[in-house]
Coordinates of C-alpha atoms and ligand atoms in Angstrom, one line a residue:
X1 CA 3.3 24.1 20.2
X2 CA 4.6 22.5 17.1
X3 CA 2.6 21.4 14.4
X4 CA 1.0 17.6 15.0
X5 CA -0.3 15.2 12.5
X6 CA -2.1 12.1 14.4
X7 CA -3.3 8.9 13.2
X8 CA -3.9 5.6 14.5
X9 CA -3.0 2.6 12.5
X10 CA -5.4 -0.9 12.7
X11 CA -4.8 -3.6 10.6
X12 CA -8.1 -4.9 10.6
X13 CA -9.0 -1.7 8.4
X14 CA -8.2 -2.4 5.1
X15 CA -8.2 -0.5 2.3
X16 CA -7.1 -3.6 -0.3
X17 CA -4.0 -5.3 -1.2
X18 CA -1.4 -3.6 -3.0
X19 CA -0.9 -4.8 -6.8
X20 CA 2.7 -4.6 -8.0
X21 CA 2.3 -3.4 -10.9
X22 CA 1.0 -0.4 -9.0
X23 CA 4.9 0.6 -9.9
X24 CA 4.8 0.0 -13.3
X25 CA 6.7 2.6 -16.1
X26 CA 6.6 3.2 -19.8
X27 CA 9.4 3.4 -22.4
X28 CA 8.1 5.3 -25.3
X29 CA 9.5 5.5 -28.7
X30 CA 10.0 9.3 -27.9
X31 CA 13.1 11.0 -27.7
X32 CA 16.0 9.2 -26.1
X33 CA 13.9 6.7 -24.3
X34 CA 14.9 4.0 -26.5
X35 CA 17.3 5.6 -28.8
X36 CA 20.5 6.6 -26.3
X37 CA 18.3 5.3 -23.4
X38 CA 17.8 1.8 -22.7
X39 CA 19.4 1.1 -26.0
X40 CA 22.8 2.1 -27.3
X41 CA 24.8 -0.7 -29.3
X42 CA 28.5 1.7 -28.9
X43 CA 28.2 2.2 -24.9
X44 CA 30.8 0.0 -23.5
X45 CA 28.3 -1.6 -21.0
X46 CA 26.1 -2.5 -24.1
X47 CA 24.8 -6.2 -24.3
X48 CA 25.0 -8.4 -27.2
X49 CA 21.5 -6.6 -28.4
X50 CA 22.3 -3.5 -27.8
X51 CA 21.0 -2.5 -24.4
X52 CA 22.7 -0.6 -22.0
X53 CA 23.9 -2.9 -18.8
X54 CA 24.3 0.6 -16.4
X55 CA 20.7 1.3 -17.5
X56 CA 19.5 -2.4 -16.7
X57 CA 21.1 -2.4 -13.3
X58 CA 19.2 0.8 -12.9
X59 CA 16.0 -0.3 -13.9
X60 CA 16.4 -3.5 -11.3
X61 CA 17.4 -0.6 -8.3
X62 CA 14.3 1.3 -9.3
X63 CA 12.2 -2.2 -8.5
X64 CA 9.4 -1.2 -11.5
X65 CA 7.3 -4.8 -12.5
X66 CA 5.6 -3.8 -15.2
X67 CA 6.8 -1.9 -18.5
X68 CA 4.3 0.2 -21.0
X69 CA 5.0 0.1 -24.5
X70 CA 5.5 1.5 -27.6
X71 CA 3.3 5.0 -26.6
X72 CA 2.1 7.0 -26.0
X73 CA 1.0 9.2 -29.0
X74 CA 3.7 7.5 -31.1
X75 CA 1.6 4.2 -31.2
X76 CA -1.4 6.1 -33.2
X77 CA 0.5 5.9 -36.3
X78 CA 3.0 2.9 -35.5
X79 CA 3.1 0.0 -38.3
X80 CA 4.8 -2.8 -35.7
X81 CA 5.7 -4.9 -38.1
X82 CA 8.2 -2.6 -39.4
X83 CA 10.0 -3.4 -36.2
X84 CA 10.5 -7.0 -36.5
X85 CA 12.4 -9.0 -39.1
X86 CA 15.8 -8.2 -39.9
X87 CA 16.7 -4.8 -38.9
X88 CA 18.8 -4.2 -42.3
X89 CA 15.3 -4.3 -44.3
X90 CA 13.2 -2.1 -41.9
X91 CA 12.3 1.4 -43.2
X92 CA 13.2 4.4 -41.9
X93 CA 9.7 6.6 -41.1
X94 CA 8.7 9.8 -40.1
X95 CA 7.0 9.4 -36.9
X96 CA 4.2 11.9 -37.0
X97 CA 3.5 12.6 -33.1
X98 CA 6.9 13.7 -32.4
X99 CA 8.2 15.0 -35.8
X100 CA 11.3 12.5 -35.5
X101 CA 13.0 9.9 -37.1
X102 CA 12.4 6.4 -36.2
X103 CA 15.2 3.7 -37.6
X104 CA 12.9 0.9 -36.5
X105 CA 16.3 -0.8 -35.2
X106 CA 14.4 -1.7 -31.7
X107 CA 10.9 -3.2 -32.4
X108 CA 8.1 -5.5 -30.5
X109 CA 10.9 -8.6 -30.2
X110 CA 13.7 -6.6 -29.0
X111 CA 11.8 -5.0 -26.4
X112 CA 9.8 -8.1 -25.1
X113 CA 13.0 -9.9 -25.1
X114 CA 14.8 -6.9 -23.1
X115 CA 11.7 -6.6 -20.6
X116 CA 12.1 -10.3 -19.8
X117 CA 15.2 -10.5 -19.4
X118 CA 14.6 -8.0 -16.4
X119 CA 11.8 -9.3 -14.7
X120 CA 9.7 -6.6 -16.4
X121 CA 5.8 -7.7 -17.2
X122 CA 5.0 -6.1 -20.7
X123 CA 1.8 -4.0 -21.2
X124 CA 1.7 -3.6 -25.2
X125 CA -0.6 -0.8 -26.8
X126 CA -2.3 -1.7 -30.1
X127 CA -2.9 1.5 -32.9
X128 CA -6.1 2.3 -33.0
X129 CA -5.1 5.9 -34.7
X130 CA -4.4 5.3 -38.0
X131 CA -5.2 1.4 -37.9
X132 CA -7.6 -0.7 -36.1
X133 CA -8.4 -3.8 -35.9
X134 CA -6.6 -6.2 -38.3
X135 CA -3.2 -4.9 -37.3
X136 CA -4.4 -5.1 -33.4
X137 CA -5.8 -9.0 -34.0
X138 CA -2.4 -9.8 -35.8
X139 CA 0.0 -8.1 -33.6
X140 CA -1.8 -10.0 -31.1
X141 CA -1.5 -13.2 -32.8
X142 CA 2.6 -12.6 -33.5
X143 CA 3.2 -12.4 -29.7
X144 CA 0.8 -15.2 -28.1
X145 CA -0.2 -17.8 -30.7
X146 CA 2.1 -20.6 -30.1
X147 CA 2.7 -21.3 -34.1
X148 CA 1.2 -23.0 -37.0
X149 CA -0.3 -19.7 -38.4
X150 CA 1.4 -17.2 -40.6
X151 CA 1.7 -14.2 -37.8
X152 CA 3.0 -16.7 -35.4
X153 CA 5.3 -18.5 -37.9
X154 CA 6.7 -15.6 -39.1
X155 CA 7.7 -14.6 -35.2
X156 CA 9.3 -17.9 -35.1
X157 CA 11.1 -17.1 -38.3
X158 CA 12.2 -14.3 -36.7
X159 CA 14.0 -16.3 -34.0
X160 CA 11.2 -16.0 -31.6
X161 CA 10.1 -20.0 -31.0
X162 CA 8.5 -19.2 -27.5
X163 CA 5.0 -16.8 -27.3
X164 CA 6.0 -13.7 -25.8
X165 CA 2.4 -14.4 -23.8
X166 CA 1.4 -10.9 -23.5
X167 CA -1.5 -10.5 -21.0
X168 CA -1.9 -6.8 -20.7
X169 CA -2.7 -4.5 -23.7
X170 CA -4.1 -1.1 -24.3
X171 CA -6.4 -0.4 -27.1
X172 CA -4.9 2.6 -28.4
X173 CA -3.7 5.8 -26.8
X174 CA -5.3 9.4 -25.6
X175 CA -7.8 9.0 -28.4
X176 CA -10.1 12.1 -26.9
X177 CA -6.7 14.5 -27.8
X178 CA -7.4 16.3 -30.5
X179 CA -3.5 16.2 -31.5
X180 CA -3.8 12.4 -31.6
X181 CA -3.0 11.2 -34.9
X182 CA -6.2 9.2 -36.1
X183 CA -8.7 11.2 -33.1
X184 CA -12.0 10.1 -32.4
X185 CA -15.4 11.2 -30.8
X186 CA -16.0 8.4 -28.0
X187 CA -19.0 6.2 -29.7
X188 CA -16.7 6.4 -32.5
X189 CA -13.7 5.2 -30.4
X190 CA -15.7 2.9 -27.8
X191 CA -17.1 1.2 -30.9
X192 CA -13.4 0.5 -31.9
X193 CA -11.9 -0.4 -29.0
X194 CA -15.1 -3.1 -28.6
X195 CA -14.6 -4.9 -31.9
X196 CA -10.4 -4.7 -31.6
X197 CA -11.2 -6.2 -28.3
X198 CA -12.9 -8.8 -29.4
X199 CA -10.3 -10.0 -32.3
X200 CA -8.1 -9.5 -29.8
X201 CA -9.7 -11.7 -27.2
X202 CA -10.6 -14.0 -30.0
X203 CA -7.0 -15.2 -31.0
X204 CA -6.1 -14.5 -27.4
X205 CA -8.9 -15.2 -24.5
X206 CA -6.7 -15.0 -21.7
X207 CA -5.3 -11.5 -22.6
X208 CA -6.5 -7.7 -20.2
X209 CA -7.6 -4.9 -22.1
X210 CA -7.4 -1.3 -21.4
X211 CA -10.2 1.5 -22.8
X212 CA -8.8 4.5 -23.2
X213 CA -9.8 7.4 -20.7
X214 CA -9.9 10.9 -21.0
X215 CA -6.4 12.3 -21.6
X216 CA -6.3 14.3 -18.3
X217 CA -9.3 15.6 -16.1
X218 CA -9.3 18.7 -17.9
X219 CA -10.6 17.8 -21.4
X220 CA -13.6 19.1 -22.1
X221 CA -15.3 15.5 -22.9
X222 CA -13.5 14.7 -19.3
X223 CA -16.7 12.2 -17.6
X224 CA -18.8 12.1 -20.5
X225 CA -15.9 10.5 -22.9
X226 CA -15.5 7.6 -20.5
X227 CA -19.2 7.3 -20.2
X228 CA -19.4 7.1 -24.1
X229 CA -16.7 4.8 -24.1
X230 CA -17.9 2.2 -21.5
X231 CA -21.3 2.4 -22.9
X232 CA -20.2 1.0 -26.1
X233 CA -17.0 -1.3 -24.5
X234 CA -17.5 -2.7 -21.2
X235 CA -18.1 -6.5 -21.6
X236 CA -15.1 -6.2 -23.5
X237 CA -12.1 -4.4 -21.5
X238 CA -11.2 -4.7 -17.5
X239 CA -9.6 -1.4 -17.1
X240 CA -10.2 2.4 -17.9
X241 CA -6.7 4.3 -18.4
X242 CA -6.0 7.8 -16.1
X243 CA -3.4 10.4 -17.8
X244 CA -2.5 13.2 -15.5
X245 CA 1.3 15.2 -15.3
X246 CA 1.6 18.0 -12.4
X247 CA 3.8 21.1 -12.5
X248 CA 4.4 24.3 -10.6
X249 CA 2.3 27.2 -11.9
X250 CA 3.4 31.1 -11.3
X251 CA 5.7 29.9 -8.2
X252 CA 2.8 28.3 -6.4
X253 CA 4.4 25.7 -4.4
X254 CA 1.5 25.2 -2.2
X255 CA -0.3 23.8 -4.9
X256 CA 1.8 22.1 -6.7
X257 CA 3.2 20.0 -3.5
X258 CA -0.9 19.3 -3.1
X259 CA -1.1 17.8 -6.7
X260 CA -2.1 14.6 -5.0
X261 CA -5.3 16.2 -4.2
X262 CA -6.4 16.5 -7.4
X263 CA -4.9 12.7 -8.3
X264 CA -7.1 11.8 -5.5
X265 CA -10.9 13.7 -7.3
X266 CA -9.5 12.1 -10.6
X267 CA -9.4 8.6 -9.4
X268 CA -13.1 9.0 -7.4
X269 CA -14.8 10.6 -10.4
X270 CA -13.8 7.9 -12.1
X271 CA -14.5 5.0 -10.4
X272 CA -17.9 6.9 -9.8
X273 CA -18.5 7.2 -13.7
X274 CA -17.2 3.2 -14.4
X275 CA -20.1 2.0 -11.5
X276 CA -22.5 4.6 -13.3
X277 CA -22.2 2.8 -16.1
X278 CA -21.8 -0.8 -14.6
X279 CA -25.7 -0.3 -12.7
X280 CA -27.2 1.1 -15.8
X281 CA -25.5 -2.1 -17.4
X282 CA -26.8 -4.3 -14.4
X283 CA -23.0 -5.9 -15.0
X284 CA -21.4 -8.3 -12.7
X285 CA -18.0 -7.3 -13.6
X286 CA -16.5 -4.0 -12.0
X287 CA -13.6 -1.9 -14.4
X288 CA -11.0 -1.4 -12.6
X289 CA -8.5 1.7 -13.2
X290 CA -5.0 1.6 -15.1
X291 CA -3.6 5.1 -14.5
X292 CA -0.9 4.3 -17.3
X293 CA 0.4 8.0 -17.3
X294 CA 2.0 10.3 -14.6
X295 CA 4.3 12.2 -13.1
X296 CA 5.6 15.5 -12.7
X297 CA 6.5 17.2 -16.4
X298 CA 7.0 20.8 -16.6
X299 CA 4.7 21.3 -20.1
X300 CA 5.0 24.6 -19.9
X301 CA 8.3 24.4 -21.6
X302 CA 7.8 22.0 -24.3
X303 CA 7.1 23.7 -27.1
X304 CA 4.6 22.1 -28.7
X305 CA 5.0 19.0 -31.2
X306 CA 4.3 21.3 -34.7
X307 CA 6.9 23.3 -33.6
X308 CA 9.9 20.5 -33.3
X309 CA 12.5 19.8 -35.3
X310 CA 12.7 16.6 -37.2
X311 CA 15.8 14.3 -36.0
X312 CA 16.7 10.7 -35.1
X313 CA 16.5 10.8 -30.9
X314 CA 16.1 14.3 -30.4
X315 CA 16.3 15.2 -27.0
X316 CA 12.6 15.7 -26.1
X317 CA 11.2 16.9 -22.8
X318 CA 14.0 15.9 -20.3
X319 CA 13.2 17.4 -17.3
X320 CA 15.6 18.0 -14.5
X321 CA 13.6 17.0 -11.3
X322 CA 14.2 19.2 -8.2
X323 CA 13.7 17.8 -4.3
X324 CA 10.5 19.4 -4.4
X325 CA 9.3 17.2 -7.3
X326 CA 10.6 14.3 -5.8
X327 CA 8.4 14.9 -2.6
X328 CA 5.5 15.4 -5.0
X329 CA 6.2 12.2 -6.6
X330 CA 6.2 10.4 -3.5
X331 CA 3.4 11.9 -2.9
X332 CA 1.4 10.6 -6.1
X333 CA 2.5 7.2 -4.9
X334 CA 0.8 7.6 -1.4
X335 CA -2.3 8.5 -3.5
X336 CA -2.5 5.9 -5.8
X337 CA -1.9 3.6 -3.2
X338 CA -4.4 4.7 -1.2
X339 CA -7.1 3.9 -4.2
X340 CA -5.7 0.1 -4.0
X341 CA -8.9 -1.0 -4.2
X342 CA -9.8 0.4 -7.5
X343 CA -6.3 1.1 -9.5
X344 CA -4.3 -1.7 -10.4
X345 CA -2.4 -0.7 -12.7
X346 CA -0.1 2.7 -12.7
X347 CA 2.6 3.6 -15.1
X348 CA 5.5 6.6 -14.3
X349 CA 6.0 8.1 -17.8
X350 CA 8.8 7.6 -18.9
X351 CA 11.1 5.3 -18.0
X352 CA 14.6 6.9 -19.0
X353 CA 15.4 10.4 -20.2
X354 CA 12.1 11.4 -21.4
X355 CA 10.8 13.0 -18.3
X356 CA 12.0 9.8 -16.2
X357 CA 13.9 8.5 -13.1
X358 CA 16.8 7.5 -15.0
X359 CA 19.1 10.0 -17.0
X360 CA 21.8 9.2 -19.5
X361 CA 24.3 10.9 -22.4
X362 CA 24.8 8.9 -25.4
X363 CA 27.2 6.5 -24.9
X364 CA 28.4 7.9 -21.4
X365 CA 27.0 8.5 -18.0
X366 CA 23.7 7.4 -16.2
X367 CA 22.7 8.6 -13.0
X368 CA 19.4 8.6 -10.8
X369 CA 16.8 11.7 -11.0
X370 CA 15.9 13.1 -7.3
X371 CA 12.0 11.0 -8.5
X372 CA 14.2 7.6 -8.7
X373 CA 14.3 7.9 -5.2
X374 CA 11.0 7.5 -3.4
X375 CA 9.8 5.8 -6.3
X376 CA 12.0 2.9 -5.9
X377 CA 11.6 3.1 -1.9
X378 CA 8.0 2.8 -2.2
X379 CA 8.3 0.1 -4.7
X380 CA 10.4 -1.9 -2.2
X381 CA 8.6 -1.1 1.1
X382 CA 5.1 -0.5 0.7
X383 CA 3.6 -4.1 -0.3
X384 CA 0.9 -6.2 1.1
X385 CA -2.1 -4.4 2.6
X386 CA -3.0 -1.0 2.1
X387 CA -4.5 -0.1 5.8
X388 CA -7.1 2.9 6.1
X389 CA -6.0 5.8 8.2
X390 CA -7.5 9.0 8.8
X391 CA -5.5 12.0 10.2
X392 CA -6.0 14.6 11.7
X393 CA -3.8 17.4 10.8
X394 CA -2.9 21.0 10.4
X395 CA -4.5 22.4 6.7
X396 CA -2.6 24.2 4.4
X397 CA -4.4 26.8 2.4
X398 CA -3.7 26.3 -1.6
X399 CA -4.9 28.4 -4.5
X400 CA -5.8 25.6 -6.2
X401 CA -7.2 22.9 -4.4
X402 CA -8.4 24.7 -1.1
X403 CA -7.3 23.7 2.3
X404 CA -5.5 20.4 2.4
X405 CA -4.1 18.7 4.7
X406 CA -0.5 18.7 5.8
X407 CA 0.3 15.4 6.5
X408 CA -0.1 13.1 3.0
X409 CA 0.8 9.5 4.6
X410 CA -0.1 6.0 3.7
X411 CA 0.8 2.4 5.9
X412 CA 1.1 -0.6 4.6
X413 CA 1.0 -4.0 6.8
X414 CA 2.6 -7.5 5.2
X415 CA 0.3 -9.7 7.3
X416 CA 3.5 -12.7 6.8
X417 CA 6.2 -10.6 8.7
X418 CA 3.7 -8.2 10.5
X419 CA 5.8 -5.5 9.3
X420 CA 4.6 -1.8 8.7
X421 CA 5.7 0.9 6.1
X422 CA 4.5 4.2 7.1
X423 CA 5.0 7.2 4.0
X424 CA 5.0 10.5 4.6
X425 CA 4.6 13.7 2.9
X426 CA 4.8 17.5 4.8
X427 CA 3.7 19.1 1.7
X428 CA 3.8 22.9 4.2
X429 CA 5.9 24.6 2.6
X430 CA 7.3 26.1 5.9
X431 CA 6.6 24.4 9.3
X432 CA 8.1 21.2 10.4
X433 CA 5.9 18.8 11.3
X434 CA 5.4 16.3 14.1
X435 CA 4.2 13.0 13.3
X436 CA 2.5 10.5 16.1
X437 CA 0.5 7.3 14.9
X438 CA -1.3 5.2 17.6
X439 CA -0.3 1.7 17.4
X440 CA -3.0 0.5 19.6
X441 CA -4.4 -1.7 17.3
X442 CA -1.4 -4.1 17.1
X443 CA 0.7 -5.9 19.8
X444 CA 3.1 -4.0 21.8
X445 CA 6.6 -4.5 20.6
X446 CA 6.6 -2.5 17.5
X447 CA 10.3 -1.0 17.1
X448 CA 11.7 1.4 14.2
X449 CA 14.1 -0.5 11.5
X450 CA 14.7 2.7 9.6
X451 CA 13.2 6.1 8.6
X452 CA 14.7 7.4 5.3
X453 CA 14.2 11.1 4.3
X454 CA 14.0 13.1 1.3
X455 CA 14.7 16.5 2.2
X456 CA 17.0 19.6 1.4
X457 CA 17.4 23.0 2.2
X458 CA 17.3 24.0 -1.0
X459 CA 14.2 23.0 -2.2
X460 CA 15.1 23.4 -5.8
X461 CA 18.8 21.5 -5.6
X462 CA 18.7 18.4 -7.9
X463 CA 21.0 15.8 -9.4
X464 CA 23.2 15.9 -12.1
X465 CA 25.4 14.3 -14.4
X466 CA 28.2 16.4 -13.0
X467 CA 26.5 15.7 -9.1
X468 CA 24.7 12.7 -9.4
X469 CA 24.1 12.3 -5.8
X470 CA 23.0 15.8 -4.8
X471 CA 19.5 14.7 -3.2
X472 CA 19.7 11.3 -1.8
X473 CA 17.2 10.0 1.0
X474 CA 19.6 9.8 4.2
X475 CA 19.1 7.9 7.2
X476 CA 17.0 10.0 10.9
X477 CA 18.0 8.8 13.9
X478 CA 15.4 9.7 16.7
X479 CA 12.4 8.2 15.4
X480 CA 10.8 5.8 17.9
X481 CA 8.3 4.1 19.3
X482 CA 7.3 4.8 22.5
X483 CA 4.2 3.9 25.0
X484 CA 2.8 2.3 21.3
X485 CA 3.1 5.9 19.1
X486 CA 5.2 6.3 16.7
X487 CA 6.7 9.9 16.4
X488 CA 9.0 11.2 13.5
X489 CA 9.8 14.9 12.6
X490 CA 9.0 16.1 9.6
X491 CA 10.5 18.8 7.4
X492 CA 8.6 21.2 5.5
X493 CA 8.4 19.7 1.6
X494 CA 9.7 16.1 3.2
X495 CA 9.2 12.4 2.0
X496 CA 9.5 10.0 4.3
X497 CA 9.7 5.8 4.4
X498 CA 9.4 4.5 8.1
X499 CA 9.3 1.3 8.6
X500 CA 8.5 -0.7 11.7
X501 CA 8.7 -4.1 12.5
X502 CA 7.4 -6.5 15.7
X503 CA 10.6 -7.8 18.3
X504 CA 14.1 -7.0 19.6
X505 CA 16.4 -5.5 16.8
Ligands
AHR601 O1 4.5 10.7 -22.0 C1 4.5 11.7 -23.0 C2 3.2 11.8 -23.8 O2 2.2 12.3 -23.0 C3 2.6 10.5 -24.3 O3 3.0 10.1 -25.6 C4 1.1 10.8 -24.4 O4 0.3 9.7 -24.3 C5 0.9 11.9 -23.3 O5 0.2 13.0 -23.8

């Protein structure tokens, strides 16, 4: 008997709509994210600015709305307005949370400008390390205040006439880590980020804020810290930020390809804490969640920042992502997806080179990390309504998150079109599985478009400059509907996009 996954898809069970910026990144003044990544004035596909055309055509193919900016940690001890002005008179400083060199050449209106030019929504973090909440109000007040004040005059001067209209900001970054420059106990923190908010909202009322969560579920403030935080912040901020980056530990691929598992206790524990605090408040408003960090980053290797060497761009953290990460990716996506109803905002960290979809050398190739691939798929295909869908399915036994299931899948329905996405994960690291979902609560006619998969023999094989197009998702043919179920084969560690739509092909 092979092994069967089996669920039944309704769309009159919905689990919320899905918000676009769900598929948001972040470009960090880190490494070669800016320097050599999205910006490189001697490539020969550079723009006028500076920015790198192959890298702009593949940040349209990887379909992200939404761009974080400028860190990360390095936004604890950023001055921005060393980063506007004429880049001949900006100073050359030693940023402190990555030991490196930063020239200043790209600052807030080189970004803004780049991000719009691609579609990209900005989400700005303010320092709340090392400065609080003068630079915050003012930096606020240089994007969005149409003019006729010194902050927004001096944009202007700058060749800015237009607001950049900012609507999404983040008060500050990580500020539980004790390696953050500028580190805080939450009351400390939550007091902060509750006063910046308020200049903030004050020269801006229109603009989101983001409270800064624990850095990852395993701090030991993890709970209480956003608790403190809330307590002091609420009426202020609409979203509470999630960090969390998944690698393989000793070999055990069992639990790594079940990271979404522990995505999945995150996000609940958290949404429990916000409502804690929102019924002792007696508060209309609910926080929603902005899990502004993730992905897949092999930490284990990094050395630690004390130990780097100081350089312009180094090349920091640039992991080469394997098929197995890829599936694990895709897999964080089904997760956060199926939370729709409480995260509505999520960030992949980074954007290009550090740990990121996109690779590039300075001033030569780019090319598309095996995690490009269901990010941008899922980005495409899964939009409208997230629909709730239980399985049943075989269980996989994992060291460190118990038995989960097999199957790791997600549907989305566009009510306009009627068409359905169906994402699936077999996250056994050995058997095949067989998929069958019940239509039976649609209308008959439901036919297979396509069903792309992400799967290799060798689990481990990845791309490269040299073999850019070693893991690409390829086309199944065999996967139908039939008597109103869907059935699609599986591989072990497999991603899958299926999509199904109503009427003759
Ligand atoms: O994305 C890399 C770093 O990870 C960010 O700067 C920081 O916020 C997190 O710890």
């Amino acid at each position: 008997m092979p092994h069967t996954a089996r669920f039944t898809v309704d769309p009159d069970f919905v689990i919320g709509e899905v918000d676009p910026r769900l598929y948001g990144t972040f470009v960090e003044h880190m490494g070669r994210c800016v320097y050599t990544g999205i910006y490189d004035p001697a490539h020969p596909t550079a723009d006028a600015a500076g920015f790198r055309g192959d890298v702009a055509e593949l940040v349209r193919e990887l379909g992200t709305p939404l761009v974080r900016y400028p860190g990360g940690n390095f936004v604890s001890g950023y001055h921005w307005e060393d980063g506007v002005g004429p880049v001949a008179d900006r100073p050359r400083r030693l940023d402190l949370a990555w030991r490196s060199v930063e020239t200043n050449h790209v600052g807030t209106n080189e970004f803004l400008t780049w991000a719009r030019g691609l579609d990209l929504e900005p989400m700005m973090a303010v320092n709340l390390g090392t400065r609080g909440i003068d630079a915050a109000r003012a930096l606020v007040e240089y994007c969005n205040h149409p003019g006729g004040t010194a902050w927004s005059d001096l944009r202007i001067k700058h060749g800015v006439a237009e607001p950049h209209a900012v609507k999404l900001w983040c008060l500050g970054n990580e500020m539980d880590g004790p390696w953050q420059t500028g580190h805080k106990t939450a009351v400390e923190y939550g007091r902060l980020a509750a006063e910046a908010g308020k200049a903030m909202h004050q020269v801006d009322p229109s603009i989101e804020l983001v409270a800064c969560g624990s850095s990852n579920s395993g701090m030991p403030t993890f709970g209480t810290w956003e608790r403190e935080v809330l307590e002091q912040a609420y009426d202020e901020v609409d979203y509470l930020s999630l960090h969390a980056y998944y690698e393989e530990f000793d070999g055990d691929r069992a639990s790594f390809l079940a990271s979404g598992a522990q995505m999945d206790a995150y996000i609940s524990d958290l949404v429990s804490t916000a409502d804690h605090v929102r019924a002792v408040k007696r508060a209309k408003k609910r926080i929603w969640l902005s899990f502004d960090e993730w992905n897949v980053w092999y930490a284990q290797r990094f050395p630690g920042e004390r130990n780097l060497e100081t350089a312009e761009a180094p090349r920091l953290i640039e992991d080469t992502y394997s098929l197995t990460d890829a599936v694990v990716v895709g897999s964080l996506l089904i997760t956060l997806l199926r939370h729709a109803d409480r995260v509505a905002v999520a960030c992949l960290a980074q954007l290009v080179n550090v740990i990121a979809p996109i690779r590039t050398e300075p001033g030569g190739a780019s090319w598309r990390q095996t995690i490009f691939h269901p990010f941008a798929l899922t980005a495409r295909h899964a939009r409208g309504r997230v629909l709730r869908t239980t399985a049943r399915a075989p269980l996989v036994d994992t060291a460190r998150h118990g038995e989960v299931a097999a199957l790791d899948h997600v549907v989305t329905y566009d009510e306009e079109s009627g068409g359905l996405t169906v994402l699936a994960v077999n996250r056994d690291p050995r058997e095949p599985l067989l998929l069958e979902a019940s239509l039976r609560g649609l209308p008959d006619g439901y036919r297979v478009v396509e069903h792309l998969l992400l799967s290799d023999d060798d689990h481990d094989a990845a791309n490269t400059a040299a073999e850019p197009d070693r893991v690409v998702p390829r086309p199944v043919s065999g996967t139908s509907v039939a008597g109103g179920v869907l059935t699609a084969w599986l591989p072990p560690v497999s991603w899958s996009v299926v999509r199904l739509v109503r009427g003759a092909g």
